[in-house]
Amino acid sequence: MKSVDYYSARPLYQQEVNRDWNSKTINTTYTDVNPHRGNICLFCAHEDNRGKRVAGMILLFGAGAASFIAMVAGLVLSNLAESNGGDIGAALGLPMALMCIFLLVAVAGLVIYMSANEFNPARRYTKEQLYLKFIKCLPPMIHSIPLASWQVDQMRKNR
């Protein structure tokens, strides 16, 4: 279990300051800033994402194999069309479209796999990285927002 220090704060009001015609600075004033300590189990989070990793891997390899099969089918159909004196471009239309669709599905599978593999218990994480991973697992707070310790330090410095 890794411990994560964070703060909860209630936003009081926001003020927009125009720096120039193209940019704005938003100053937010918080009240009721309270320290908290939470725990995150990277092994549990890694195990909870196992289904997503398996689904992403199935999509990746299944769609990759289907894309390869569609490409080979397109080559066979184009050779058959050429030997019969037909239109090669018409024979390649559907298989190449299927190949492109399956390649996009394979990329989606890769994205799902990589996003589910973010909780790696073997990696060493900094406090900032642990905080960002912890916030994803934290249930939503009512009328308050979580703040990192470096955000609170920055607010104290800007007083």
CSV table of N, CA and C in Angstrom, one decimal:
chain,number,residue,atom,x,y,z
A,1,MET,N,0.8,-1.2,0.0
A,1,MET,CA,0.0,0.0,0.0
A,1,MET,C,0.9,1.2,0.0
A,2,LYS,N,0.6,2.1,-0.9
A,2,LYS,CA,1.3,3.4,-1.0
A,2,LYS,C,0.4,4.4,-0.4
A,3,SER,N,0.9,5.3,0.4
A,3,SER,CA,0.1,6.4,1.0
A,3,SER,C,0.3,7.6,0.2
A,4,VAL,N,-0.8,8.4,0.1
A,4,VAL,CA,-0.9,9.6,-0.7
A,4,VAL,C,-1.4,10.7,0.1
A,5,ASP,N,-0.7,11.8,0.2
A,5,ASP,CA,-1.2,13.0,0.9
A,5,ASP,C,-1.9,13.9,0.0
A,6,TYR,N,-3.1,14.3,0.4
A,6,TYR,CA,-3.8,15.3,-0.5
A,6,TYR,C,-4.6,16.2,0.5
A,7,TYR,N,-5.2,17.2,-0.1
A,7,TYR,CA,-6.0,18.1,0.6
A,7,TYR,C,-7.4,18.2,0.0
A,8,SER,N,-8.4,18.5,0.8
A,8,SER,CA,-9.7,18.8,0.3
A,8,SER,C,-10.0,20.3,0.5
A,9,ALA,N,-10.6,20.9,-0.4
A,9,ALA,CA,-10.9,22.4,-0.3
A,9,ALA,C,-12.2,22.7,-1.0
A,10,ARG,N,-12.8,23.7,-0.5
A,10,ARG,CA,-14.1,24.2,-1.0
A,10,ARG,C,-13.8,25.5,-1.7
A,11,PRO,N,-14.1,25.5,-3.0
A,11,PRO,CA,-13.9,26.8,-3.8
A,11,PRO,C,-14.9,27.9,-3.3
A,12,LEU,N,-14.4,29.0,-3.0
A,12,LEU,CA,-15.3,30.1,-2.5
A,12,LEU,C,-15.7,31.0,-3.7
A,13,TYR,N,-14.8,31.5,-4.5
A,13,TYR,CA,-15.2,32.3,-5.7
A,13,TYR,C,-14.0,32.3,-6.7
A,14,GLN,N,-14.3,32.6,-7.9
A,14,GLN,CA,-13.3,32.7,-9.0
A,14,GLN,C,-13.3,34.1,-9.6
A,15,GLN,N,-12.1,34.6,-9.9
A,15,GLN,CA,-12.0,35.9,-10.5
A,15,GLN,C,-11.1,35.8,-11.8
A,16,GLU,N,-11.6,36.3,-12.9
A,16,GLU,CA,-10.9,36.3,-14.1
A,16,GLU,C,-10.1,37.6,-14.3
A,17,VAL,N,-8.9,37.5,-14.6
A,17,VAL,CA,-8.0,38.6,-14.9
A,17,VAL,C,-7.5,38.5,-16.3
A,18,ASN,N,-7.8,39.6,-17.1
A,18,ASN,CA,-7.3,39.6,-18.5
A,18,ASN,C,-5.9,40.1,-18.5
A,19,ARG,N,-5.0,39.2,-19.0
A,19,ARG,CA,-3.6,39.7,-19.1
A,19,ARG,C,-3.4,40.4,-20.4
A,20,ASP,N,-3.9,39.9,-21.5
A,20,ASP,CA,-3.9,40.7,-22.8
A,20,ASP,C,-5.2,40.2,-23.5
A,21,TRP,N,-5.3,40.6,-24.8
A,21,TRP,CA,-6.5,40.3,-25.6
A,21,TRP,C,-6.7,38.8,-25.8
A,22,ASN,N,-5.6,38.0,-25.6
A,22,ASN,CA,-5.7,36.6,-26.0
A,22,ASN,C,-5.7,35.6,-24.8
A,23,SER,N,-5.4,36.1,-23.6
A,23,SER,CA,-5.3,35.1,-22.5
A,23,SER,C,-5.9,35.7,-21.2
A,24,LYS,N,-6.3,34.8,-20.4
A,24,LYS,CA,-7.0,35.1,-19.1
A,24,LYS,C,-6.3,34.3,-18.0
A,25,THR,N,-6.3,34.9,-16.8
A,25,THR,CA,-5.8,34.2,-15.7
A,25,THR,C,-7.0,34.0,-14.7
A,26,ILE,N,-7.3,32.8,-14.3
A,26,ILE,CA,-8.4,32.6,-13.4
A,26,ILE,C,-7.8,32.4,-12.0
A,27,ASN,N,-8.2,33.3,-11.0
A,27,ASN,CA,-7.8,33.1,-9.6
A,27,ASN,C,-8.9,32.5,-8.9
A,28,THR,N,-8.7,31.4,-8.2
A,28,THR,CA,-9.7,30.8,-7.4
A,28,THR,C,-9.3,30.9,-5.9
A,29,THR,N,-10.3,31.3,-5.1
A,29,THR,CA,-10.1,31.3,-3.7
A,29,THR,C,-10.8,30.1,-3.0
A,30,TYR,N,-10.0,29.4,-2.2
A,30,TYR,CA,-10.5,28.2,-1.5
A,30,TYR,C,-10.7,28.5,-0.1
A,31,THR,N,-11.6,27.8,0.6
A,31,THR,CA,-11.8,27.8,2.0
A,31,THR,C,-11.9,26.4,2.5
A,32,ASP,N,-11.8,26.2,3.8
A,32,ASP,CA,-11.8,24.8,4.4
A,32,ASP,C,-10.8,23.9,3.8
A,33,VAL,N,-9.6,24.3,3.8
A,33,VAL,CA,-8.5,23.4,3.3
A,33,VAL,C,-8.1,22.4,4.4
A,34,ASN,N,-8.3,21.1,4.2
A,34,ASN,CA,-8.1,20.1,5.2
A,34,ASN,C,-7.1,19.1,4.6
A,35,PRO,N,-6.1,18.7,5.4
A,35,PRO,CA,-5.2,17.6,4.9
A,35,PRO,C,-5.9,16.2,5.1
A,36,HIS,N,-5.5,15.3,4.2
A,36,HIS,CA,-6.0,13.9,4.2
A,36,HIS,C,-4.8,13.0,3.8
A,37,ARG,N,-4.9,11.8,4.2
A,37,ARG,CA,-4.0,10.8,3.8
A,37,ARG,C,-4.8,9.6,3.3
A,38,GLY,N,-4.5,9.2,2.0
A,38,GLY,CA,-5.2,8.0,1.5
A,38,GLY,C,-4.2,7.0,1.1
A,39,ASN,N,-4.7,5.8,0.9
A,39,ASN,CA,-3.9,4.6,0.5
A,39,ASN,C,-4.3,4.1,-0.8
A,40,ILE,N,-3.4,3.7,-1.6
A,40,ILE,CA,-3.7,3.1,-2.9
A,40,ILE,C,-2.9,1.8,-3.0
A,41,CYS,N,-3.6,0.7,-3.3
A,41,CYS,CA,-2.9,-0.6,-3.5
A,41,CYS,C,-2.7,-0.8,-5.0
A,42,LEU,N,-1.5,-0.7,-5.4
A,42,LEU,CA,-1.2,-0.8,-6.9
A,42,LEU,C,-1.5,-2.2,-7.4
A,43,PHE,N,-1.2,-3.2,-6.5
A,43,PHE,CA,-1.5,-4.6,-6.9
A,43,PHE,C,-3.0,-4.8,-7.1
A,44,CYS,N,-3.8,-4.2,-6.2
A,44,CYS,CA,-5.3,-4.4,-6.4
A,44,CYS,C,-5.8,-3.7,-7.6
A,45,ALA,N,-5.3,-2.5,-7.9
A,45,ALA,CA,-5.7,-1.7,-9.1
A,45,ALA,C,-5.2,-2.4,-10.3
A,46,HIS,N,-4.0,-3.0,-10.3
A,46,HIS,CA,-3.5,-3.7,-11.4
A,46,HIS,C,-4.4,-5.0,-11.7
A,47,GLU,N,-4.8,-5.6,-10.6
A,47,GLU,CA,-5.7,-6.8,-10.8
A,47,GLU,C,-7.1,-6.4,-11.2
A,48,ASP,N,-7.6,-5.3,-10.8
A,48,ASP,CA,-8.9,-4.9,-11.2
A,48,ASP,C,-9.0,-4.5,-12.7
A,49,ASN,N,-7.9,-4.1,-13.2
A,49,ASN,CA,-7.8,-3.8,-14.6
A,49,ASN,C,-7.5,-5.0,-15.5
A,50,ARG,N,-7.5,-6.1,-15.0
A,50,ARG,CA,-7.1,-7.3,-15.8
A,50,ARG,C,-8.1,-7.6,-16.9
A,51,GLY,N,-9.4,-7.4,-16.7
A,51,GLY,CA,-10.4,-7.6,-17.7
A,51,GLY,C,-10.2,-6.7,-18.9
A,52,LYS,N,-9.9,-5.4,-18.6
A,52,LYS,CA,-9.6,-4.4,-19.6
A,52,LYS,C,-8.4,-4.8,-20.4
A,53,ARG,N,-7.4,-5.3,-19.7
A,53,ARG,CA,-6.1,-5.7,-20.4
A,53,ARG,C,-6.4,-6.8,-21.4
A,54,VAL,N,-7.2,-7.8,-20.9
A,54,VAL,CA,-7.5,-9.0,-21.7
A,54,VAL,C,-8.3,-8.6,-22.9
A,55,ALA,N,-9.3,-7.7,-22.7
A,55,ALA,CA,-10.2,-7.3,-23.8
A,55,ALA,C,-9.4,-6.5,-24.8
A,56,GLY,N,-8.5,-5.6,-24.4
A,56,GLY,CA,-7.7,-4.9,-25.3
A,56,GLY,C,-6.8,-5.8,-26.1
A,57,MET,N,-6.2,-6.8,-25.4
A,57,MET,CA,-5.3,-7.7,-26.1
A,57,MET,C,-6.1,-8.5,-27.2
A,58,ILE,N,-7.3,-9.0,-26.8
A,58,ILE,CA,-8.1,-9.7,-27.8
A,58,ILE,C,-8.5,-8.9,-29.0
A,59,LEU,N,-8.9,-7.6,-28.7
A,59,LEU,CA,-9.2,-6.7,-29.8
A,59,LEU,C,-8.0,-6.5,-30.7
A,60,LEU,N,-6.8,-6.3,-30.1
A,60,LEU,CA,-5.6,-6.0,-30.8
A,60,LEU,C,-5.2,-7.2,-31.7
A,61,PHE,N,-5.1,-8.4,-31.2
A,61,PHE,CA,-4.7,-9.5,-32.0
A,61,PHE,C,-5.8,-10.0,-32.9
A,62,GLY,N,-7.0,-10.0,-32.4
A,62,GLY,CA,-8.1,-10.4,-33.3
A,62,GLY,C,-8.3,-9.5,-34.5
A,63,ALA,N,-8.3,-8.2,-34.3
A,63,ALA,CA,-8.5,-7.3,-35.4
A,63,ALA,C,-7.2,-7.3,-36.3
A,64,GLY,N,-6.1,-7.4,-35.7
A,64,GLY,CA,-4.9,-7.5,-36.5
A,64,GLY,C,-4.9,-8.7,-37.4
A,65,ALA,N,-5.3,-9.9,-36.9
A,65,ALA,CA,-5.4,-11.1,-37.7
A,65,ALA,C,-6.5,-10.9,-38.8
A,66,ALA,N,-7.6,-10.3,-38.4
A,66,ALA,CA,-8.7,-10.1,-39.4
A,66,ALA,C,-8.2,-9.2,-40.5
A,67,SER,N,-7.4,-8.2,-40.1
A,67,SER,CA,-6.9,-7.2,-41.1
A,67,SER,C,-6.0,-7.9,-42.1
A,68,PHE,N,-5.1,-8.8,-41.6
A,68,PHE,CA,-4.2,-9.6,-42.4
A,68,PHE,C,-5.0,-10.5,-43.3
A,69,ILE,N,-6.0,-11.1,-42.8
A,69,ILE,CA,-6.9,-12.0,-43.7
A,69,ILE,C,-7.6,-11.2,-44.8
A,70,ALA,N,-8.1,-10.1,-44.4
A,70,ALA,CA,-8.7,-9.2,-45.4
A,70,ALA,C,-7.7,-8.8,-46.5
A,71,MET,N,-6.5,-8.5,-46.1
A,71,MET,CA,-5.5,-8.1,-47.1
A,71,MET,C,-5.2,-9.3,-48.0
A,72,VAL,N,-5.0,-10.5,-47.5
A,72,VAL,CA,-4.7,-11.7,-48.3
A,72,VAL,C,-5.9,-12.0,-49.2
A,73,ALA,N,-7.1,-11.8,-48.7
A,73,ALA,CA,-8.3,-12.1,-49.5
A,73,ALA,C,-8.3,-11.0,-50.7
A,74,GLY,N,-8.0,-9.8,-50.4
A,74,GLY,CA,-7.9,-8.8,-51.5
A,74,GLY,C,-6.9,-9.2,-52.5
A,75,LEU,N,-5.8,-9.7,-52.1
A,75,LEU,CA,-4.8,-10.1,-53.1
A,75,LEU,C,-5.2,-11.3,-54.0
A,76,VAL,N,-5.9,-12.2,-53.3
A,76,VAL,CA,-6.4,-13.4,-54.1
A,76,VAL,C,-7.5,-13.0,-55.0
A,77,LEU,N,-8.4,-12.1,-54.6
A,77,LEU,CA,-9.5,-11.6,-55.4
A,77,LEU,C,-9.0,-10.8,-56.6
A,78,SER,N,-7.9,-10.0,-56.3
A,78,SER,CA,-7.4,-9.2,-57.4
A,78,SER,C,-6.7,-10.1,-58.5
A,79,ASN,N,-6.0,-11.1,-58.0
A,79,ASN,CA,-5.4,-12.1,-59.0
A,79,ASN,C,-6.4,-12.8,-59.8
A,80,LEU,N,-7.5,-13.2,-59.1
A,80,LEU,CA,-8.6,-13.9,-59.8
A,80,LEU,C,-9.2,-13.0,-60.9
A,81,ALA,N,-9.4,-11.7,-60.5
A,81,ALA,CA,-10.0,-10.7,-61.4
A,81,ALA,C,-9.1,-10.5,-62.6
A,82,GLU,N,-7.8,-10.4,-62.3
A,82,GLU,CA,-6.8,-10.2,-63.4
A,82,GLU,C,-6.8,-11.4,-64.4
A,83,SER,N,-6.9,-12.6,-63.8
A,83,SER,CA,-6.8,-13.8,-64.7
A,83,SER,C,-8.1,-13.9,-65.5
A,84,ASN,N,-9.2,-13.4,-65.0
A,84,ASN,CA,-10.5,-13.5,-65.8
A,84,ASN,C,-10.7,-12.3,-66.6
A,85,GLY,N,-9.8,-11.3,-66.6
A,85,GLY,CA,-10.0,-10.1,-67.4
A,85,GLY,C,-10.9,-9.1,-66.8
A,86,GLY,N,-11.2,-9.2,-65.5
A,86,GLY,CA,-12.1,-8.2,-64.8
A,86,GLY,C,-11.4,-7.0,-64.3
A,87,ASP,N,-12.1,-6.2,-63.5
A,87,ASP,CA,-11.6,-5.0,-63.0
A,87,ASP,C,-10.9,-5.3,-61.6
A,88,ILE,N,-9.6,-5.0,-61.5
A,88,ILE,CA,-8.9,-5.3,-60.3
A,88,ILE,C,-9.3,-4.4,-59.2
A,89,GLY,N,-9.5,-3.1,-59.5
A,89,GLY,CA,-9.9,-2.1,-58.5
A,89,GLY,C,-11.2,-2.4,-57.8
A,90,ALA,N,-12.2,-3.0,-58.6
A,90,ALA,CA,-13.4,-3.3,-58.0
A,90,ALA,C,-13.3,-4.5,-57.1
A,91,ALA,N,-12.4,-5.4,-57.4
A,91,ALA,CA,-12.2,-6.6,-56.6
A,91,ALA,C,-11.5,-6.3,-55.3
A,92,LEU,N,-10.7,-5.2,-55.3
A,92,LEU,CA,-10.0,-4.8,-54.1
A,92,LEU,C,-10.8,-3.9,-53.1
A,93,GLY,N,-11.9,-3.4,-53.6
A,93,GLY,CA,-12.6,-2.4,-52.8
A,93,GLY,C,-13.0,-2.8,-51.4
A,94,LEU,N,-13.8,-3.9,-51.3
A,94,LEU,CA,-14.3,-4.4,-50.0
A,94,LEU,C,-13.2,-4.9,-49.1
A,95,PRO,N,-12.3,-5.8,-49.6
A,95,PRO,CA,-11.3,-6.3,-48.7
A,95,PRO,C,-10.4,-5.2,-48.1
A,96,MET,N,-10.1,-4.2,-48.9
A,96,MET,CA,-9.2,-3.1,-48.4
A,96,MET,C,-10.0,-2.2,-47.4
A,97,ALA,N,-11.2,-2.0,-47.7
A,97,ALA,CA,-12.0,-1.3,-46.7
A,97,ALA,C,-12.1,-2.0,-45.4
A,98,LEU,N,-12.3,-3.3,-45.5
A,98,LEU,CA,-12.4,-4.1,-44.2
A,98,LEU,C,-11.0,-4.1,-43.5
A,99,MET,N,-9.9,-4.1,-44.3
A,99,MET,CA,-8.6,-4.1,-43.7
A,99,MET,C,-8.4,-2.8,-42.9
A,100,CYS,N,-8.8,-1.7,-43.5
A,100,CYS,CA,-8.7,-0.4,-42.8
A,100,CYS,C,-9.5,-0.3,-41.5
A,101,ILE,N,-10.7,-0.9,-41.6
A,101,ILE,CA,-11.6,-0.9,-40.4
A,101,ILE,C,-11.0,-1.7,-39.3
A,102,PHE,N,-10.5,-2.9,-39.7
A,102,PHE,CA,-9.9,-3.8,-38.7
A,102,PHE,C,-8.6,-3.2,-38.1
A,103,LEU,N,-7.9,-2.4,-38.9
A,103,LEU,CA,-6.7,-1.8,-38.4
A,103,LEU,C,-7.1,-0.7,-37.3
A,104,LEU,N,-8.2,0.0,-37.6
A,104,LEU,CA,-8.6,1.0,-36.6
A,104,LEU,C,-9.1,0.3,-35.3
A,105,VAL,N,-9.8,-0.9,-35.5
A,105,VAL,CA,-10.2,-1.6,-34.3
A,105,VAL,C,-9.0,-2.1,-33.5
A,106,ALA,N,-7.9,-2.5,-34.2
A,106,ALA,CA,-6.7,-3.0,-33.6
A,106,ALA,C,-6.0,-1.8,-32.8
A,107,VAL,N,-6.1,-0.6,-33.4
A,107,VAL,CA,-5.5,0.5,-32.7
A,107,VAL,C,-6.3,0.8,-31.4
A,108,ALA,N,-7.7,0.7,-31.5
A,108,ALA,CA,-8.5,0.9,-30.4
A,108,ALA,C,-8.2,-0.1,-29.3
A,109,GLY,N,-7.9,-1.4,-29.7
A,109,GLY,CA,-7.6,-2.4,-28.7
A,109,GLY,C,-6.2,-2.1,-28.0
A,110,LEU,N,-5.3,-1.5,-28.8
A,110,LEU,CA,-4.0,-1.1,-28.2
A,110,LEU,C,-4.2,0.0,-27.2
A,111,VAL,N,-5.1,0.9,-27.5
A,111,VAL,CA,-5.3,2.0,-26.6
A,111,VAL,C,-6.0,1.5,-25.3
A,112,ILE,N,-6.9,0.6,-25.4
A,112,ILE,CA,-7.6,0.0,-24.2
A,112,ILE,C,-6.5,-0.7,-23.4
A,113,TYR,N,-5.7,-1.5,-24.0
A,113,TYR,CA,-4.7,-2.3,-23.3
A,113,TYR,C,-3.7,-1.3,-22.6
A,114,MET,N,-3.2,-0.3,-23.2
A,114,MET,CA,-2.3,0.6,-22.6
A,114,MET,C,-2.9,1.4,-21.5
A,115,SER,N,-4.2,1.8,-21.6
A,115,SER,CA,-4.8,2.6,-20.5
A,115,SER,C,-5.1,1.7,-19.3
A,116,ALA,N,-5.3,0.4,-19.6
A,116,ALA,CA,-5.6,-0.5,-18.4
A,116,ALA,C,-4.3,-1.0,-17.8
A,117,ASN,N,-3.1,-0.7,-18.4
A,117,ASN,CA,-1.9,-1.2,-17.9
A,117,ASN,C,-1.1,-0.1,-17.1
A,118,GLU,N,-1.8,1.0,-16.7
A,118,GLU,CA,-1.1,2.1,-16.1
A,118,GLU,C,-0.8,1.9,-14.7
A,119,PHE,N,-1.4,1.0,-14.0
A,119,PHE,CA,-1.1,0.7,-12.6
A,119,PHE,C,-0.2,-0.5,-12.5
A,120,ASN,N,1.1,-0.2,-12.7
A,120,ASN,CA,2.1,-1.3,-12.7
A,120,ASN,C,2.8,-1.3,-11.3
A,121,PRO,N,2.6,-2.3,-10.5
A,121,PRO,CA,3.1,-2.4,-9.2
A,121,PRO,C,4.6,-2.4,-9.1
A,122,ALA,N,5.3,-2.8,-10.2
A,122,ALA,CA,6.7,-2.9,-10.2
A,122,ALA,C,7.4,-1.6,-10.4
A,123,ARG,N,6.7,-0.6,-10.9
A,123,ARG,CA,7.3,0.7,-11.2
A,123,ARG,C,7.4,1.5,-9.9
A,124,ARG,N,8.4,2.4,-9.9
A,124,ARG,CA,8.5,3.4,-8.8
A,124,ARG,C,7.8,4.7,-9.2
A,125,TYR,N,6.9,5.2,-8.4
A,125,TYR,CA,6.2,6.4,-8.8
A,125,TYR,C,6.6,7.5,-7.8
A,126,THR,N,6.6,8.8,-8.4
A,126,THR,CA,6.8,9.9,-7.6
A,126,THR,C,5.5,10.3,-6.8
A,127,LYS,N,5.6,11.2,-5.9
A,127,LYS,CA,4.4,11.6,-5.2
A,127,LYS,C,3.4,12.2,-6.1
A,128,GLU,N,3.8,12.9,-7.1
A,128,GLU,CA,2.9,13.6,-8.1
A,128,GLU,C,2.2,12.5,-8.9
A,129,GLN,N,2.9,11.5,-9.4
A,129,GLN,CA,2.3,10.4,-10.2
A,129,GLN,C,1.3,9.6,-9.3
A,130,LEU,N,1.7,9.3,-8.1
A,130,LEU,CA,0.8,8.6,-7.2
A,130,LEU,C,-0.5,9.4,-6.9
A,131,TYR,N,-0.3,10.7,-6.8
A,131,TYR,CA,-1.5,11.5,-6.5
A,131,TYR,C,-2.4,11.5,-7.7
A,132,LEU,N,-1.9,11.6,-8.9
A,132,LEU,CA,-2.7,11.6,-10.1
A,132,LEU,C,-3.4,10.2,-10.3
A,133,LYS,N,-2.8,9.1,-10.0
A,133,LYS,CA,-3.4,7.8,-10.0
A,133,LYS,C,-4.4,7.7,-8.9
A,134,PHE,N,-4.2,8.2,-7.7
A,134,PHE,CA,-5.1,8.1,-6.6
A,134,PHE,C,-6.4,8.9,-6.9
A,135,ILE,N,-6.3,10.0,-7.5
A,135,ILE,CA,-7.4,10.9,-7.8
A,135,ILE,C,-8.4,10.1,-8.7
A,136,LYS,N,-7.9,9.3,-9.6
A,136,LYS,CA,-8.7,8.6,-10.5
A,136,LYS,C,-9.6,7.5,-9.8
A,137,CYS,N,-9.1,7.0,-8.7
A,137,CYS,CA,-9.7,6.0,-7.9
A,137,CYS,C,-10.6,6.6,-6.8
A,138,LEU,N,-10.4,7.9,-6.5
A,138,LEU,CA,-11.1,8.6,-5.4
A,138,LEU,C,-12.6,8.8,-5.8
A,139,PRO,N,-13.5,8.5,-4.9
A,139,PRO,CA,-14.9,8.8,-5.2
A,139,PRO,C,-15.1,10.3,-5.2
A,140,PRO,N,-16.1,10.8,-6.0
A,140,PRO,CA,-16.3,12.2,-6.1
A,140,PRO,C,-16.7,12.9,-4.8
A,141,MET,N,-16.1,14.0,-4.5
A,141,MET,CA,-16.4,14.7,-3.3
A,141,MET,C,-17.5,15.7,-3.5
A,142,ILE,N,-18.4,15.9,-2.5
A,142,ILE,CA,-19.5,16.8,-2.7
A,142,ILE,C,-19.1,18.2,-2.1
A,143,HIS,N,-19.2,19.2,-2.9
A,143,HIS,CA,-19.0,20.6,-2.6
A,143,HIS,C,-17.5,20.9,-2.2
A,144,SER,N,-16.6,20.0,-2.6
A,144,SER,CA,-15.2,20.2,-2.4
A,144,SER,C,-14.4,19.5,-3.5
A,145,ILE,N,-13.2,19.9,-3.6
A,145,ILE,CA,-12.3,19.3,-4.7
A,145,ILE,C,-11.0,18.8,-4.0
A,146,PRO,N,-10.4,17.8,-4.5
A,146,PRO,CA,-9.1,17.4,-4.0
A,146,PRO,C,-8.0,18.3,-4.6
A,147,LEU,N,-7.0,18.6,-3.8
A,147,LEU,CA,-5.9,19.3,-4.2
A,147,LEU,C,-4.6,18.6,-3.8
A,148,ALA,N,-3.6,18.7,-4.6
A,148,ALA,CA,-2.3,18.0,-4.3
A,148,ALA,C,-1.6,18.9,-3.3
A,149,SER,N,-0.6,18.3,-2.6
A,149,SER,CA,0.2,19.1,-1.6
A,149,SER,C,1.0,20.2,-2.3
A,150,TRP,N,1.5,20.0,-3.5
A,150,TRP,CA,2.2,21.0,-4.2
A,150,TRP,C,1.3,22.2,-4.6
A,151,GLN,N,0.0,21.9,-4.8
A,151,GLN,CA,-0.9,23.0,-5.2
A,151,GLN,C,-1.1,23.9,-3.9
A,152,VAL,N,-1.3,23.2,-2.8
A,152,VAL,CA,-1.5,24.0,-1.5
A,152,VAL,C,-0.2,24.8,-1.2
A,153,ASP,N,0.9,24.2,-1.4
A,153,ASP,CA,2.2,24.9,-1.1
A,153,ASP,C,2.3,26.2,-2.0
A,154,GLN,N,1.9,26.0,-3.3
A,154,GLN,CA,1.9,27.1,-4.2
A,154,GLN,C,0.9,28.2,-3.8
A,155,MET,N,-0.3,27.8,-3.3
A,155,MET,CA,-1.3,28.8,-2.8
A,155,MET,C,-0.7,29.5,-1.6
A,156,ARG,N,-0.1,28.8,-0.7
A,156,ARG,CA,0.5,29.5,0.5
A,156,ARG,C,1.6,30.5,0.1
A,157,LYS,N,2.4,30.1,-0.9
A,157,LYS,CA,3.5,31.0,-1.4
A,157,LYS,C,2.9,32.3,-2.1
A,158,ASN,N,1.8,32.2,-2.7
A,158,ASN,CA,1.2,33.3,-3.5
A,158,ASN,C,0.3,34.3,-2.6
A,159,ARG,N,0.3,34.0,-1.3
A,159,ARG,CA,-0.6,34.9,-0.5
A,159,ARG,C,-0.1,36.3,-0.5
